Short mmCIF file of C-alpha atoms in Angstrom, two decimals:
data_model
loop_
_atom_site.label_atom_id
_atom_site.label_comp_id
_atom_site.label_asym_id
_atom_site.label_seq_id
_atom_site.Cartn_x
_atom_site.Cartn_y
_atom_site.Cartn_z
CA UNK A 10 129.26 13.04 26.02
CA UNK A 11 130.45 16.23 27.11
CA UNK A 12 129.79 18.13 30.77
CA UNK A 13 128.83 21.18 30.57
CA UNK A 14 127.87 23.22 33.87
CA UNK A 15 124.65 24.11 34.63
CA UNK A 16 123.72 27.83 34.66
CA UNK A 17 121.90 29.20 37.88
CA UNK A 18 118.66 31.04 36.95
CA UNK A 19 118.68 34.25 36.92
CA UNK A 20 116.26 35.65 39.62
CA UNK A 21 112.57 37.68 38.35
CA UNK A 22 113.31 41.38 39.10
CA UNK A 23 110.73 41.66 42.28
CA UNK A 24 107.31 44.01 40.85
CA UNK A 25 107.81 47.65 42.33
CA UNK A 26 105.68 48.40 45.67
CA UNK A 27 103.45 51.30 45.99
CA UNK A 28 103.60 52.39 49.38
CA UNK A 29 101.24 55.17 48.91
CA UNK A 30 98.26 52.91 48.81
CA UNK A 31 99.49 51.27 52.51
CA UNK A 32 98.86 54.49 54.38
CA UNK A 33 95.67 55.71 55.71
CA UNK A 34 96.41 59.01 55.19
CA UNK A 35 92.94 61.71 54.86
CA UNK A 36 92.33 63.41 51.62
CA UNK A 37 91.85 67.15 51.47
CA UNK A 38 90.86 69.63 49.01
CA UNK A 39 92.86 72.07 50.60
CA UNK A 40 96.10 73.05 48.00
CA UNK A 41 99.83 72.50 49.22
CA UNK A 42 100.24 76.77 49.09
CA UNK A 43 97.92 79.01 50.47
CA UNK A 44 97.96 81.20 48.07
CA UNK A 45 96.13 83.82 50.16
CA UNK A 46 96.61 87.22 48.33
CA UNK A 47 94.57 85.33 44.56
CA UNK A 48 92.40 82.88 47.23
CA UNK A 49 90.96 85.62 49.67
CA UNK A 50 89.48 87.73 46.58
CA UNK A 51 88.08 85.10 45.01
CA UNK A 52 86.19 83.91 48.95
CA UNK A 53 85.03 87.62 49.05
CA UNK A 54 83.55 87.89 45.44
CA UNK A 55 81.58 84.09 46.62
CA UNK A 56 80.32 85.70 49.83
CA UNK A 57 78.85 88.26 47.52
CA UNK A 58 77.89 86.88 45.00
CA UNK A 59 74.53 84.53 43.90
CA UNK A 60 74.84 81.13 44.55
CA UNK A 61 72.24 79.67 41.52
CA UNK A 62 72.16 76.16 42.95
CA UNK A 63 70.48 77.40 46.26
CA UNK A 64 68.58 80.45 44.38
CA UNK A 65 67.14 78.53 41.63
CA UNK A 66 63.53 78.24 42.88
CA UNK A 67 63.59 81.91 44.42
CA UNK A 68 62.24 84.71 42.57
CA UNK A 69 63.86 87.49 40.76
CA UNK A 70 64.08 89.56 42.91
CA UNK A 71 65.64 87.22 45.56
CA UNK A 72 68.65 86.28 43.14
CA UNK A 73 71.05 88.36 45.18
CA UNK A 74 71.15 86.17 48.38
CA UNK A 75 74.85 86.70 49.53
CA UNK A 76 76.08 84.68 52.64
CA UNK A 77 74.77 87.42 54.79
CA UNK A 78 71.55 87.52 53.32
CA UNK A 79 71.43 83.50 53.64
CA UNK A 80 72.59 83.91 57.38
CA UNK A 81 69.57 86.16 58.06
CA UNK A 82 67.38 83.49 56.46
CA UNK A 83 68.80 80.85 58.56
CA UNK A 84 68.24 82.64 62.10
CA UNK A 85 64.83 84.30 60.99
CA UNK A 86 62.54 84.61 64.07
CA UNK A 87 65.81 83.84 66.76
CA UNK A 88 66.32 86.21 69.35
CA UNK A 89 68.27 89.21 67.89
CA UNK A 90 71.72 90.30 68.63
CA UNK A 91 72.30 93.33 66.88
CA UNK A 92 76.13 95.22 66.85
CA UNK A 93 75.95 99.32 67.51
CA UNK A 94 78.37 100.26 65.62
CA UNK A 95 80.46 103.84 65.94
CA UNK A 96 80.50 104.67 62.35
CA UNK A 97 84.57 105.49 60.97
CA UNK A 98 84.98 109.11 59.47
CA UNK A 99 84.37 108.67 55.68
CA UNK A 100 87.71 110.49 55.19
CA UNK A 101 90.49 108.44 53.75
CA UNK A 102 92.18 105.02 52.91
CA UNK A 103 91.88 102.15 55.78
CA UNK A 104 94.50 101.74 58.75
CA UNK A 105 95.63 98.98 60.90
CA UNK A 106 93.14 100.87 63.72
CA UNK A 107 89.74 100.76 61.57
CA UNK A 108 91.39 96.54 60.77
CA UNK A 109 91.60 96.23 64.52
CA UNK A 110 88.47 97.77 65.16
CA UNK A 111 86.32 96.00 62.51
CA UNK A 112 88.01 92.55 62.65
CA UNK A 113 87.18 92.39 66.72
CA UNK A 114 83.45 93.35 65.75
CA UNK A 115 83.18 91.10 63.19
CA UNK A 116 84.31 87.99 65.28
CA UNK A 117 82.21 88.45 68.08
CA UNK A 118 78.93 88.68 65.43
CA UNK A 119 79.62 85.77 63.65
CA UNK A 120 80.03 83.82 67.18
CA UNK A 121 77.11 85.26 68.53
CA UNK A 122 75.35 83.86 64.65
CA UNK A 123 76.81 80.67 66.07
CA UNK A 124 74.75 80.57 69.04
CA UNK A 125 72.17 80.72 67.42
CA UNK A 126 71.34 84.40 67.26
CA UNK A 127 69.79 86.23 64.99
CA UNK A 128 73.33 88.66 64.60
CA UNK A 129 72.90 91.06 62.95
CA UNK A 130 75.52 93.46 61.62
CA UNK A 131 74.46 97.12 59.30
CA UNK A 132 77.57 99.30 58.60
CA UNK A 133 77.64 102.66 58.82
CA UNK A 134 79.71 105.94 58.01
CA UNK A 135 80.02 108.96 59.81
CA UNK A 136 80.14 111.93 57.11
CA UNK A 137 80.33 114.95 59.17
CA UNK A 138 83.02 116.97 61.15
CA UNK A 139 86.20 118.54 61.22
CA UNK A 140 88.34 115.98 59.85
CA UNK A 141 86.37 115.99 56.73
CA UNK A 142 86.43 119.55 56.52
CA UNK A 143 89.90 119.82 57.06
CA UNK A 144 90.16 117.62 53.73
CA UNK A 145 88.31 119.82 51.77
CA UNK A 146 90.47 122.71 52.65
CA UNK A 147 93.65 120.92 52.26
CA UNK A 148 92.32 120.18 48.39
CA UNK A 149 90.78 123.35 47.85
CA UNK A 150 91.61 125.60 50.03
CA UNK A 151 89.69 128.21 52.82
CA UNK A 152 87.83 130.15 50.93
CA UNK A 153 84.84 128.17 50.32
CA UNK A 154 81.44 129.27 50.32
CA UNK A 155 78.89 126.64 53.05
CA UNK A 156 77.41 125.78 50.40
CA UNK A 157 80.42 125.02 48.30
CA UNK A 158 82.07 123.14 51.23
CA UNK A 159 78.75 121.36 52.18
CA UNK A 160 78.71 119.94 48.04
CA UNK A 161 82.67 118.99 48.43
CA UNK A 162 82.27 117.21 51.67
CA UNK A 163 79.07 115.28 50.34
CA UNK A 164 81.19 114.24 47.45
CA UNK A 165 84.02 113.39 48.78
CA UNK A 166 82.27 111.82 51.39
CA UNK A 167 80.51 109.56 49.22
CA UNK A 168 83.94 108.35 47.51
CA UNK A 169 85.72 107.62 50.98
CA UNK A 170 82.51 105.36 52.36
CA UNK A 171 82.58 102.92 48.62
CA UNK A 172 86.64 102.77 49.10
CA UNK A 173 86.26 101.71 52.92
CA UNK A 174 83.35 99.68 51.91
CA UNK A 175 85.43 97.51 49.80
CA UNK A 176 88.35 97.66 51.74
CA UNK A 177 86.65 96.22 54.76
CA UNK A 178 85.03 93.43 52.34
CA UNK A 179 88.56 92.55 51.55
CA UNK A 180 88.98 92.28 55.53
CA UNK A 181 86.82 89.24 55.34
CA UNK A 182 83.98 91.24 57.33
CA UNK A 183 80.34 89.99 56.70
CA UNK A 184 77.59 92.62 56.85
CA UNK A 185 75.08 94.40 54.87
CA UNK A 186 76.98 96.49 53.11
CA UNK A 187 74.70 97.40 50.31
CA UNK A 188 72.31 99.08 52.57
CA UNK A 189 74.61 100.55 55.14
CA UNK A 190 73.63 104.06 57.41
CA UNK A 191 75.55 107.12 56.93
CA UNK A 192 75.33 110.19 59.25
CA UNK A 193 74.66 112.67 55.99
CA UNK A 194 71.44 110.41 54.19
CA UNK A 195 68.89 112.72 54.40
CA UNK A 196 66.56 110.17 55.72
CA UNK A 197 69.21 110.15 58.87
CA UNK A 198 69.32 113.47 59.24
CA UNK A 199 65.88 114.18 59.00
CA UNK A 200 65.34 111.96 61.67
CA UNK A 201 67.57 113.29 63.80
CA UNK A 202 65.56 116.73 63.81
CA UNK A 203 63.06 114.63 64.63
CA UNK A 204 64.92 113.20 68.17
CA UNK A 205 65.91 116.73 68.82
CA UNK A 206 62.25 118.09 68.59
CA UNK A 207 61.21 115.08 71.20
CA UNK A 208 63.79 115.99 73.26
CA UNK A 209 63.02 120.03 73.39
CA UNK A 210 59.41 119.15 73.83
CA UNK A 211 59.95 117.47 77.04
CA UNK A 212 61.84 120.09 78.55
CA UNK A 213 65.81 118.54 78.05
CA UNK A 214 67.36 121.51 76.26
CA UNK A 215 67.59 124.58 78.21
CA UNK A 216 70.11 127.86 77.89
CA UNK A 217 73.12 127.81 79.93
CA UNK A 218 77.10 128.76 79.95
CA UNK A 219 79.47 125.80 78.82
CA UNK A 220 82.80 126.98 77.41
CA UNK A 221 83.50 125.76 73.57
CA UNK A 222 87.05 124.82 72.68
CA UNK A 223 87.57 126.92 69.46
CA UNK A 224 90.74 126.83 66.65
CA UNK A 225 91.49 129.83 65.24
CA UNK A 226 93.51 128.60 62.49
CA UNK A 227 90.71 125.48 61.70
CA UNK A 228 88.02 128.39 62.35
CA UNK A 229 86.04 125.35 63.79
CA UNK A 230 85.09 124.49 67.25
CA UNK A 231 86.94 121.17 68.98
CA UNK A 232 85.83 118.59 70.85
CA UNK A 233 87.36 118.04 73.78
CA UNK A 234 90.05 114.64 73.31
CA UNK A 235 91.42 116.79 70.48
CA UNK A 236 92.94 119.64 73.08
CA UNK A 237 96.30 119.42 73.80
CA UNK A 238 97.70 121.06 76.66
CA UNK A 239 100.84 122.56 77.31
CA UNK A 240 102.90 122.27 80.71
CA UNK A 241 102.41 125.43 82.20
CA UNK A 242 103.36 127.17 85.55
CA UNK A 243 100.54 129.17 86.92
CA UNK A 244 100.28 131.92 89.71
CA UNK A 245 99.01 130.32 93.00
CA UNK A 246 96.92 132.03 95.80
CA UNK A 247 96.04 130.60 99.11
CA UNK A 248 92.69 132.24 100.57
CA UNK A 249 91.71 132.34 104.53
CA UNK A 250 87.94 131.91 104.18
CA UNK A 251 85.97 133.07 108.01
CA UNK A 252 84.38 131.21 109.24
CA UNK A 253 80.35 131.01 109.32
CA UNK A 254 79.63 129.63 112.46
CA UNK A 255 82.77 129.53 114.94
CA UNK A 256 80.89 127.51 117.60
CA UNK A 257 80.64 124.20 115.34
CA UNK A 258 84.16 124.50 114.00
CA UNK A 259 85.52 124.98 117.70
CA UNK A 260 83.50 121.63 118.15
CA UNK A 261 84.64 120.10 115.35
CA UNK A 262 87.54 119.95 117.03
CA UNK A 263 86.50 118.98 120.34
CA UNK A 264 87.35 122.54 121.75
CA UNK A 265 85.33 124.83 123.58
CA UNK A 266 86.22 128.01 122.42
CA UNK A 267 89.19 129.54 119.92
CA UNK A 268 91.74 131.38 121.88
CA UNK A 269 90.72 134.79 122.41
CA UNK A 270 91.18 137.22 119.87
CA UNK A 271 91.38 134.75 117.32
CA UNK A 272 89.54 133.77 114.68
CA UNK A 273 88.58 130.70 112.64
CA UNK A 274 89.33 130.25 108.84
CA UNK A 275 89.66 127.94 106.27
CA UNK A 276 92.67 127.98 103.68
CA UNK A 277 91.99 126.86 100.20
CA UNK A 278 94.62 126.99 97.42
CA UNK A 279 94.14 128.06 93.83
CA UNK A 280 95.27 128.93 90.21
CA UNK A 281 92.27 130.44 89.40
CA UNK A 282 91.55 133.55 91.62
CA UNK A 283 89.43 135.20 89.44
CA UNK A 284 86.48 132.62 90.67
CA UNK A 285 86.73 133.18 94.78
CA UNK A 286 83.92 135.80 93.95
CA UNK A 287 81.47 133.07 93.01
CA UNK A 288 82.24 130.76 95.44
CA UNK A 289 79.09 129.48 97.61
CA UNK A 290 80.90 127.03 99.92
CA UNK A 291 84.22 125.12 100.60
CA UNK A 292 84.24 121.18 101.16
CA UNK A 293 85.99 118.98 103.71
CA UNK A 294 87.24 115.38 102.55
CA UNK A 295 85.56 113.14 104.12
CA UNK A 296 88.24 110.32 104.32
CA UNK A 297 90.81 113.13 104.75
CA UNK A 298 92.64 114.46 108.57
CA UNK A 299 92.37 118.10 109.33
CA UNK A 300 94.23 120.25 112.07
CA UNK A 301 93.17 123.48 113.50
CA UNK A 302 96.44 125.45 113.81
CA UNK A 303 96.41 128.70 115.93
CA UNK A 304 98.92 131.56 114.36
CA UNK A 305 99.03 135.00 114.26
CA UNK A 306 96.51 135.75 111.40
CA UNK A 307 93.96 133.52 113.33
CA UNK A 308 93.27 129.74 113.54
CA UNK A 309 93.43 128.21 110.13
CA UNK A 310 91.96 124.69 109.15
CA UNK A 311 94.31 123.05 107.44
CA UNK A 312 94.84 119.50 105.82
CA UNK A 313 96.95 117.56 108.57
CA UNK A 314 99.05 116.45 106.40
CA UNK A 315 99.97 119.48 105.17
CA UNK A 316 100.56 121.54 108.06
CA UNK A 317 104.54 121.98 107.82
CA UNK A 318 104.49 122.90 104.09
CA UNK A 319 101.80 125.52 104.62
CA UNK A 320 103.30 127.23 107.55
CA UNK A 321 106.76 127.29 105.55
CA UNK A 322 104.69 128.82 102.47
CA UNK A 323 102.91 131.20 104.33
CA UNK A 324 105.84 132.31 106.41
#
């Protein structure tokens, strides 16, 4: 009988772990990219849009309940918190200051919604002024008829507000932006002849001076922020005013009399000469030093501080 040696056995290949199902790892919906610039569209168009799972018992003409519609719902009867908003000019494409502007406002709404306010937010559009105007004229021009420019600026009005409309839905803000305000509806302005009559009734408006900035190239009046002044070096007086009652500015100074022959004045400085003839009275600083300097054009009250650099001026 023949040995033969024995063969070890070869060992079973060991079955492959899955590690994946030893971790307790959370599950989430959320996509490895972000994706934002497709995403964000499509999370606007559901804001605005009719959700038919939560509409299906409503009527027809409650089938448009967008988020904000559905917030109102949910804080019906809470106490109100509603935004006054300073309307943007309807008068061109969106910058990073209306993004600023808007996506501050819009925060602080939806955390006042989560307090459980009623928060309300109703865009609006400011369609008058200059910088509209100016628009007009840079597309067609200066010679325009009122009523010409008035149709123009209407128009174009109208286009700016839907751009920025959807612009700022694209900025994630919530609102009601299909029944916004804007400054030319004729519902606003009607009502704003209305405010005005109020206010002449009870006496408010009265006639008066009050200089108006005016641009002769615009051929339009300015409001004040958009003057820009230029560094300029003016003629400069300096004016002895007598003075009314010598006895209580001798006082004033805890003297008893001015020396004799002399007489008390008080020296203002100014760029504008041309308005000494209105003047009614000059006033002291109350948190301000003053010395009574005798020279030979009289005793003159001047600001302690600036004794030397008067004298020098005056010579």
């Amino acid at each position: 009988m023949t040995d033969t040696a024995a063969t070890p056995a070869t060992p079973a290949t060991p079955a492959p772990v899955d590690y994946r199902a030893t971790l307790n790892l959370p599950d989430t919906p959320f996509p490895m990219r972000g994706d934002l610039p497709k995403r964000e569209p499509a999370w606007v168009k559901d804001w605005n849009s009719t959700d038919t799972a939560d509409n299906a018992a409503n009527s027809a003409s409650d089938s448009a309940a967008t988020l904000y519609r559905r917030l109102r719902a949910a804080r019906k009867g809470a106490p109100l918190f509603v935004l006054h908003d300073g309307p943007p000019y309807a008068n061109g494409k969106l910058h990073i200051g209306h993004a600023l502007n808007k996506v501050l406002k819009d925060m602080i709404v939806k955390s006042k919604q989560l307090q459980g306010f009623d928060a309300q937010y109703i865009p609006g559009w400011d369609c008058h002024g200059l910088p509209i105007e100016n628009a007009i004229e840079k597309l067609h021009g200066r010679k325009l008829s009122r009523a010409d420019m008035q149709a123009k600026s209407r128009a174009y009005a109208s286009e700016q507000v839907a751009q920025q409309r959807e612009d700022f839905k694209r900025l994630g803000v919530l609102g009601d932006w299909e029944r916004p305000y804007r400054t030319m509806d004729f519902a606003n302005e009607a009502g704003q002849i209305r405010a005005f009559k109020r206010v002449v009734e009870r006496g408010f408006v009265y006639r008066g001076l009050k200089p108006v900035y005016w641009c002769f190239d615009c051929g339009s009046s300015l409001a004040e922020f958009e003057i820009e002044y230029a560094d300029k070096k003016s003629e400069t007086l300096d004016v002895a005013f007598e003075a009314d009652d010598s006895a209580a500015l001798v006082a004033a100074f805890g003297l008893s009399a001015l020396p004799e022959g002399k007489t008390g004045f008080a020296v203002i400085w100014t760029t504008t000469a041309w308005t000494i003839p209105a003047n009614q009275a000059l006033n002291a600083h109350p948190e301000l030093s003053y010395a009574l300097v005798e020279t030979p054009k009289g005793c003159l009250v001047l600001a302690e501080s600036l004794v030397e650099a008067c004298l020098q001026r005056f010579g």
